[in-house]
Amino acid sequence: MINSVIRYTVVFILLVLLQILLFNNIQFSGYVNPYVYIMFILILPVEIPSWLLLILAFFTGMTIDIFTGTPGMHSSASVLAAFIRPSVLRSNSPRDGFEPGAQPSMLSYGFRWYLIYATLVVLVHHTALFYLEVFRLADFFRTLLRVLLSSVFTVTFVLIIEYYRKGR
Amino acid sequence: MRSLLNFLERYSNLIIFLILEGIAIYFLSTRNYYHNARAVNSIRWLAYGFEERITNTRNYINLRDINANLAAENTALRNSINRLVRNNTSTFYSVSDTVYQQQYQYTTARLTSNSVNKQKNFFTINKGTRHGISNDMAIIGGGGIAGVVVGCSENFSVAMSLLNLDFRVSARIKSNGYFGSLSWDGRDYRTTILSDIPQHVTVNIGDTIETTGYSAIFPEGVTIGTITGFEKPGSDFYIIYVQLVTDFRKLQFVDVVANKRKAELIQLEEKIE
């Protein structure tokens, strides 16, 4: 228990650092802004109580908000992503259900499963985030394009990180 | 009572979700950029040290560019000094403070954080109230205008970048003096849009766009960019695309401009209204 708390804390710090130091500095046109920190919500155990998941998501979002100077934006999107995560897991569960203590990882459930799972959560998060950022419906399709392009990049990076995590 | 507890238990997740979203939306809804900047200021002390280190590294990598820019600026300044000196000797003005009193004061600052990839970009500079910076001061950098100070703490100031959907500045075409409103449409970080120029005006690609002195924030005649294209939509006004001279991705050192006579100007304008 204590062990896993420490492990997740380390992963949290690494992901936040990666986001702030690396991905926030990728300023490749206005269309591609990968937000890889959302992976923290993806890797938490399947059986984590929903309330804890929501609070952790809020905390994660707030941390990013502090560093990007956008109070509320990332927190709100992350909490929404955490809220739909249980439904995504349920609708996408393997045939014989999740084992007790299971972790949503590529190692346990395969590439295809992980791709669908990650894509759904990332899409919800990015949609909320980018529309909250512009806060208007003018330019609807341009924002949609930003959501889609950024999601593609985020999911790609998440898959790469997950692939190397698998090796451990 | 029991049924209330049951209800709470069944919907606890939804309730927590709504509470957390409520808090987040509350932060978001104080979106008025002034309040936003103040809130940001009060919680960002944590991030500053960090960002400063990142910026330092980036500065170091870009030293060659910075040097080249500084050298170019030096040459320009030296040229203008020469012109000024000749003016003084050739004309008859006696040098008195009332004539030569500087209306604008410049101070140099360094960016500690910046972005170009959001829709509402802000940047932070390493000078604050202690160095005499206050709200609504203009920021000029990279050869053109860069932003406006919207919030200050003791040692830092947050400025709204020109690359912000909320940013508006009064601008004119240098060659004929027609003025309009310049804003960013959130697409390309090098291009902004000048509107409100009537269609009977002749607009040429390559014309220079500069600031007017109407806002009491920016000095008059600061270059903004050049016209790269224009459209004639159904209305009476052009949509003019302006390429910025300021490259926000490379922006590292800026000048903060204080208008010493702004208080007087605003007071007068308020008296008349």
XYZ file of C-alpha atoms in Angstrom:
441
model
C 0.000 0.000 0.000
C 2.620 2.510 1.189
C 4.849 1.229 -1.561
C 2.324 1.956 -4.265
C 1.574 5.403 -2.836
C 5.257 6.255 -3.141
C 5.388 4.807 -6.643
C 2.419 6.825 -7.834
C 3.804 9.971 -6.220
C 7.053 9.516 -8.119
C 5.146 8.949 -11.372
C 3.054 12.045 -10.645
C 6.132 14.218 -10.135
C 7.799 12.824 -13.254
C 4.726 13.438 -15.402
C 4.253 16.986 -14.111
C 7.936 17.765 -14.693
C 7.754 16.264 -18.173
C 4.707 18.395 -18.934
C 6.142 21.644 -17.606
C 9.724 21.296 -18.767
C 9.185 19.602 -22.097
C 5.665 19.562 -23.481
C 4.635 23.067 -22.428
C 7.641 24.305 -24.357
C 6.656 22.595 -27.577
C 5.178 25.545 -29.370
C 4.699 23.949 -32.727
C 2.052 26.217 -34.284
C -1.049 26.791 -32.197
C -2.460 23.441 -33.206
C -0.343 20.926 -31.374
C -0.239 21.196 -27.578
C 0.118 17.710 -26.119
C -0.975 17.423 -22.487
C 0.681 14.228 -21.404
C 0.136 14.773 -17.660
C -3.367 13.288 -18.164
C -1.571 9.925 -18.199
C -1.530 10.088 -14.399
C -5.296 9.596 -14.439
C -4.917 6.743 -16.935
C -2.479 4.673 -14.884
C -4.263 4.696 -11.504
C -5.536 1.219 -10.471
C -8.890 0.045 -11.821
C -10.390 -0.348 -8.349
C -9.458 3.080 -7.008
C -12.503 4.666 -5.300
C -14.127 7.218 -7.568
C -13.957 10.012 -5.025
C -10.204 9.566 -4.640
C -9.788 9.518 -8.411
C -11.728 12.789 -8.728
C -9.733 14.510 -5.996
C -6.409 13.304 -7.423
C -7.465 14.562 -10.862
C -8.390 17.947 -9.427
C -5.044 18.142 -7.660
C -3.163 17.167 -10.832
C -5.004 19.745 -12.903
C -4.432 22.424 -10.298
C -0.698 21.709 -10.241
C -0.503 22.201 -14.004
C -2.718 25.288 -13.717
C -0.312 26.882 -11.271
C 2.587 26.404 -13.635
C 0.754 27.585 -16.744
C -1.081 30.429 -15.034
C -4.557 29.343 -16.044
C -6.457 28.760 -12.785
C -9.337 26.334 -13.209
C -8.791 25.318 -16.815
C -6.758 22.142 -16.438
C -8.457 21.224 -13.134
C -11.870 21.345 -14.695
C -10.864 19.265 -17.723
C -8.998 16.698 -15.589
C -11.911 16.265 -13.185
C -14.215 15.655 -16.146
C -11.778 13.074 -17.545
C -11.629 11.366 -14.135
C -15.406 11.377 -13.904
C -15.862 9.500 -17.166
C -12.932 7.113 -16.635
C -14.963 4.485 -14.679
C -17.594 4.435 -17.452
C -14.917 4.046 -20.097
C -13.376 1.158 -18.155
C -16.779 -0.493 -17.651
C -17.854 -0.232 -21.283
C -14.455 -1.382 -22.442
C -13.861 -4.157 -19.917
C -12.249 -7.426 -20.999
C -14.568 -10.418 -21.509
C -14.029 -11.947 -18.069
C -13.923 -8.612 -16.203
C -11.006 -7.035 -14.376
C -9.115 -9.086 -11.822
C -8.859 -7.675 -8.308
C -5.939 -5.251 -8.053
C -5.720 -4.872 -11.810
C -3.962 -1.943 -13.405
C -5.099 -0.486 -16.701
C -1.889 -1.164 -18.581
C -0.856 -2.211 -22.063
C 0.939 -5.201 -20.549
C -2.224 -6.689 -19.030
C -4.841 -5.988 -21.677
C -2.977 -5.466 -24.927
C -2.244 -2.645 -27.313
C -5.689 -2.390 -28.894
C -7.485 -2.180 -25.564
C -5.082 0.432 -24.232
C -5.330 2.507 -27.387
C -9.144 2.715 -27.142
C -9.051 3.420 -23.412
C -6.412 6.169 -23.679
C -7.981 7.759 -26.753
C -11.416 8.071 -25.149
C -10.154 9.655 -21.929
C -7.720 11.967 -23.750
C -10.409 13.079 -26.210
C -12.808 14.038 -23.404
C -10.035 15.872 -21.561
C -8.763 17.763 -24.600
C -12.247 18.680 -25.824
C -13.128 20.212 -22.467
C -9.738 21.904 -22.202
C -9.577 23.551 -25.618
C -13.185 24.743 -25.629
C -12.761 26.164 -22.120
C -9.658 27.938 -23.341
C -11.317 29.809 -26.218
C -14.597 30.100 -24.297
C -16.626 30.922 -27.368
C -18.305 28.979 -30.129
C -17.008 31.110 -32.973
C -14.148 29.208 -34.616
C -15.850 25.968 -33.558
C -14.188 23.842 -36.235
C -10.747 25.321 -35.806
C -10.895 24.468 -32.105
C -12.078 20.986 -33.053
C -9.040 20.613 -35.298
C -6.794 21.676 -32.417
C -8.496 19.121 -30.161
C -8.001 16.318 -32.673
C -4.396 17.122 -33.600
C -3.334 17.596 -29.985
C -5.117 14.377 -28.975
C -3.239 12.438 -31.644
C 0.059 13.704 -30.266
C -0.895 13.177 -26.628
C -2.031 9.605 -27.292
C 1.154 8.917 -29.252
C 3.331 10.127 -26.376
C 1.218 8.226 -23.847
C 1.664 5.034 -25.897
C 5.425 5.571 -26.112
C 5.717 6.127 -22.361
C 3.431 3.160 -21.677
C 5.549 1.001 -23.949
C 8.681 1.749 -21.951
C 6.827 1.427 -18.648
C 5.885 -2.035 -19.805
C 9.534 -2.990 -19.942
C 9.973 -2.400 -16.231
C -32.810 10.616 7.445
C -31.950 7.134 6.265
C -33.142 7.868 2.770
C -31.071 11.049 2.741
C -27.986 9.060 3.696
C -28.809 6.504 1.027
C -29.176 9.264 -1.493
C -25.847 10.796 -0.495
C -24.151 7.433 -0.726
C -25.564 6.608 -4.117
C -24.734 9.940 -5.654
C -21.564 10.719 -3.709
C -19.404 10.586 -6.828
C -21.664 12.891 -8.753
C -21.732 15.291 -5.811
C -17.946 15.311 -5.454
C -17.652 15.773 -9.200
C -20.018 18.723 -9.158
C -18.272 20.328 -6.178
C -14.818 20.014 -7.762
C -16.080 21.277 -11.127
C -17.756 24.121 -9.260
C -14.472 25.159 -7.688
C -12.671 24.934 -11.040
C -15.381 26.884 -12.869
C -15.289 29.490 -10.127
C -11.576 30.021 -10.759
C -12.248 30.104 -14.466
C -15.119 32.527 -14.221
C -12.952 35.218 -12.671
C -11.680 35.429 -16.190
C -11.548 39.163 -16.274
C -7.897 39.303 -17.120
C -7.087 41.817 -14.427
C -8.448 39.663 -11.635
C -7.030 36.649 -13.335
C -3.591 38.195 -13.359
C -3.898 39.120 -9.703
C -4.965 35.645 -8.707
C -2.202 34.226 -10.825
C 0.285 36.532 -9.184
C -0.640 35.462 -5.725
C -0.253 31.753 -6.372
C 2.570 31.845 -8.866
C 5.452 32.585 -6.539
C 5.846 28.836 -6.551
C 6.376 28.637 -10.274
C 8.637 31.634 -10.726
C 11.924 30.139 -9.604
C 11.306 27.239 -11.882
C 10.410 29.254 -14.925
C 13.303 31.565 -14.423
C 15.666 28.626 -14.606
C 14.091 27.395 -17.840
C 14.299 30.881 -19.314
C 17.927 31.203 -18.259
C 18.763 28.042 -20.151
C 16.876 29.214 -23.186
C 18.609 32.598 -23.042
C 21.951 30.897 -22.937
C 21.161 28.812 -25.994
C 19.991 31.886 -27.877
C 22.882 34.157 -26.895
C 24.039 34.468 -30.489
C 20.663 35.805 -31.620
C 20.387 38.110 -28.629
C 23.812 39.570 -29.354
C 22.939 40.169 -32.974
C 19.711 41.897 -31.998
C 21.434 44.066 -29.412
C 24.100 45.069 -31.912
C 21.445 46.018 -34.459
C 19.589 48.004 -31.850
C 22.792 49.780 -30.835
C 23.406 50.834 -34.405
C 19.879 52.143 -34.734
C 20.155 54.063 -31.489
C 23.513 55.519 -32.448
C 22.037 56.688 -35.725
C 19.147 58.374 -33.999
C 21.513 60.056 -31.512
C 23.457 61.504 -34.431
C 20.299 62.865 -35.942
C 19.188 64.376 -32.648
C 22.544 66.041 -32.020
C 22.524 67.648 -35.440
C 18.968 68.847 -34.888
C 19.920 70.534 -31.675
C 22.773 72.483 -33.165
C 21.091 73.436 -36.407
C 17.869 74.769 -34.934
C 17.415 77.500 -32.456
C 15.737 75.822 -29.527
C 17.127 76.624 -26.173
C 17.276 73.409 -24.185
C 14.667 73.853 -21.530
C 12.969 71.143 -19.586
C 9.489 72.129 -20.619
C 10.307 71.465 -24.229
C 12.481 68.428 -23.880
C 10.775 66.819 -20.930
C 10.499 63.196 -21.766
C 6.936 62.015 -21.976
C 7.790 58.341 -22.015
C 10.247 56.520 -19.843
C 11.756 53.218 -20.827
C 13.080 50.469 -18.662
C 14.424 47.110 -19.780
C 13.076 43.831 -18.445
C 13.547 40.171 -19.149
C 10.805 37.656 -19.794
C 10.571 34.865 -17.238
C 7.788 33.035 -19.019
C 6.064 33.343 -22.334
C 3.820 31.375 -24.643
C 2.529 31.653 -28.190
C 0.499 28.469 -28.442
C -2.548 29.383 -26.399
C -5.511 31.489 -27.390
C -5.019 33.877 -24.501
C -1.314 34.272 -24.074
C 0.284 36.111 -21.194
C 3.931 36.626 -20.387
C 5.758 37.457 -17.201
C 8.615 39.926 -16.842
C 11.169 40.141 -14.070
C 10.306 43.631 -12.863
C 7.459 44.697 -10.613
C 6.170 47.487 -8.426
C 9.584 47.786 -6.792
C 11.010 48.904 -10.128
C 8.183 51.317 -10.760
C 6.074 49.123 -13.014
C 2.332 49.549 -12.738
C -0.752 48.363 -14.587
C -1.490 49.483 -18.149
C 2.102 50.196 -19.034
C 3.065 49.380 -22.594
C 5.636 46.725 -23.439
C 7.764 47.026 -26.551
C 10.168 44.357 -27.689
C 11.747 42.753 -30.706
C 11.319 45.936 -32.739
C 7.560 46.234 -32.260
C 4.848 46.231 -29.644
C 4.544 43.208 -27.395
C 1.840 43.686 -24.773
C 0.368 45.566 -21.843
C 1.027 45.078 -18.127
C -2.095 43.726 -16.421
C -0.861 42.828 -12.953
C 2.187 43.451 -10.798
C 3.651 41.903 -7.710
C 6.687 43.228 -5.951
C 9.267 41.717 -8.274
C 7.309 40.455 -11.261
C 4.626 41.648 -13.622
C 2.199 39.708 -15.771
C 1.472 41.200 -19.166
C -1.219 40.430 -21.666
C 0.537 39.495 -24.873
C -0.452 40.941 -28.220
C -1.224 37.295 -28.980
C -4.350 37.313 -26.823
C -7.904 37.263 -28.109
C -8.764 40.060 -25.658
C -5.998 42.390 -26.816
C -6.926 45.452 -28.861
C -4.705 48.313 -29.919
C -5.334 51.353 -32.039
C -3.102 51.202 -35.138
C -2.693 53.149 -38.353
C -1.252 52.788 -41.810
C 1.930 54.811 -41.793
C 1.708 56.033 -45.385
C -1.762 57.597 -45.245
C -2.620 57.887 -41.568
C -5.915 55.962 -41.615
C -6.353 54.194 -38.310
C -8.230 51.123 -37.180
C -8.233 48.490 -34.507
C -5.619 45.735 -34.417
C -6.262 42.377 -32.784
C -5.180 38.763 -33.002
C -7.501 36.086 -34.348
C -5.801 33.176 -32.590
C -4.472 31.456 -35.693
C -0.884 32.238 -36.617
C 1.421 33.768 -34.048
C 3.065 35.941 -36.725
C -0.126 37.440 -38.173
C -2.664 39.857 -36.716
C -5.695 41.548 -38.226
C -6.283 45.247 -38.694
C -9.955 46.127 -39.037
C -12.060 49.279 -39.347
C -10.141 50.692 -42.324
C -12.777 51.904 -44.840
C -12.629 50.382 -48.321
C -12.108 53.627 -50.212
C -8.589 53.838 -48.783
C -5.802 52.498 -50.971
C -4.008 49.709 -49.158
C -0.726 48.343 -50.464
C 0.958 45.110 -49.534
C 4.148 45.944 -47.677
C 2.819 49.117 -46.030
C 3.995 49.662 -42.469
C 1.506 49.598 -39.612
C 2.327 51.596 -36.496
C 0.642 52.629 -33.262
C -1.401 55.788 -32.890
C -0.998 57.797 -29.721
C -4.696 57.559 -28.925
C -4.647 54.993 -26.176
C -2.311 56.778 -23.749
C -0.599 53.417 -23.337
C 1.608 53.019 -26.396
C 3.775 55.873 -27.632
C 2.895 57.125 -31.070
C 4.651 55.690 -34.105
C 5.935 52.383 -32.758
C 6.138 49.875 -35.587
C 3.761 46.924 -35.370
C 4.291 45.149 -38.673
C 3.738 45.165 -42.397
C 0.693 44.385 -44.503
C 0.919 40.953 -46.108
C -2.555 40.790 -47.586
C -6.092 42.095 -47.372
C -9.649 41.080 -48.128
C -12.738 43.029 -49.056
C -15.626 41.306 -47.299
C -19.252 42.361 -47.761
C -19.037 45.178 -45.246
C -17.544 48.635 -45.721
C -14.258 47.768 -44.121
C -11.150 45.865 -45.106
C -9.768 42.850 -43.321
C -6.053 43.562 -43.406
C -3.491 40.913 -42.473
C -0.479 42.337 -40.689
C 2.735 40.395 -40.199
C 4.260 41.339 -36.850
C 7.856 42.511 -36.638
C 8.013 41.065 -33.147
C 8.791 37.366 -33.159
C 7.107 36.296 -29.937
C 8.796 32.955 -29.967
C 12.186 34.638 -29.688
C 11.139 37.462 -27.381
C 13.475 37.656 -24.392
C 14.231 41.265 -23.554
C 11.593 43.965 -23.657
C 11.228 47.641 -22.849
C 8.488 48.710 -20.479
C 7.167 52.142 -21.350
C 5.737 54.468 -18.727
C 3.715 57.408 -19.968
C 4.534 60.167 -17.516
C 1.638 62.322 -18.618
C -0.987 59.628 -18.674
C -2.609 60.621 -15.387
C -2.946 64.179 -16.646
C -4.435 63.029 -19.951
C -6.964 60.711 -18.341
C -7.968 63.355 -15.828
C -8.611 65.835 -18.604
C -10.591 63.357 -20.674
C -12.728 62.401 -17.711
C -13.447 66.037 -16.927
C -14.836 66.557 -20.408
C -16.988 63.447 -20.383
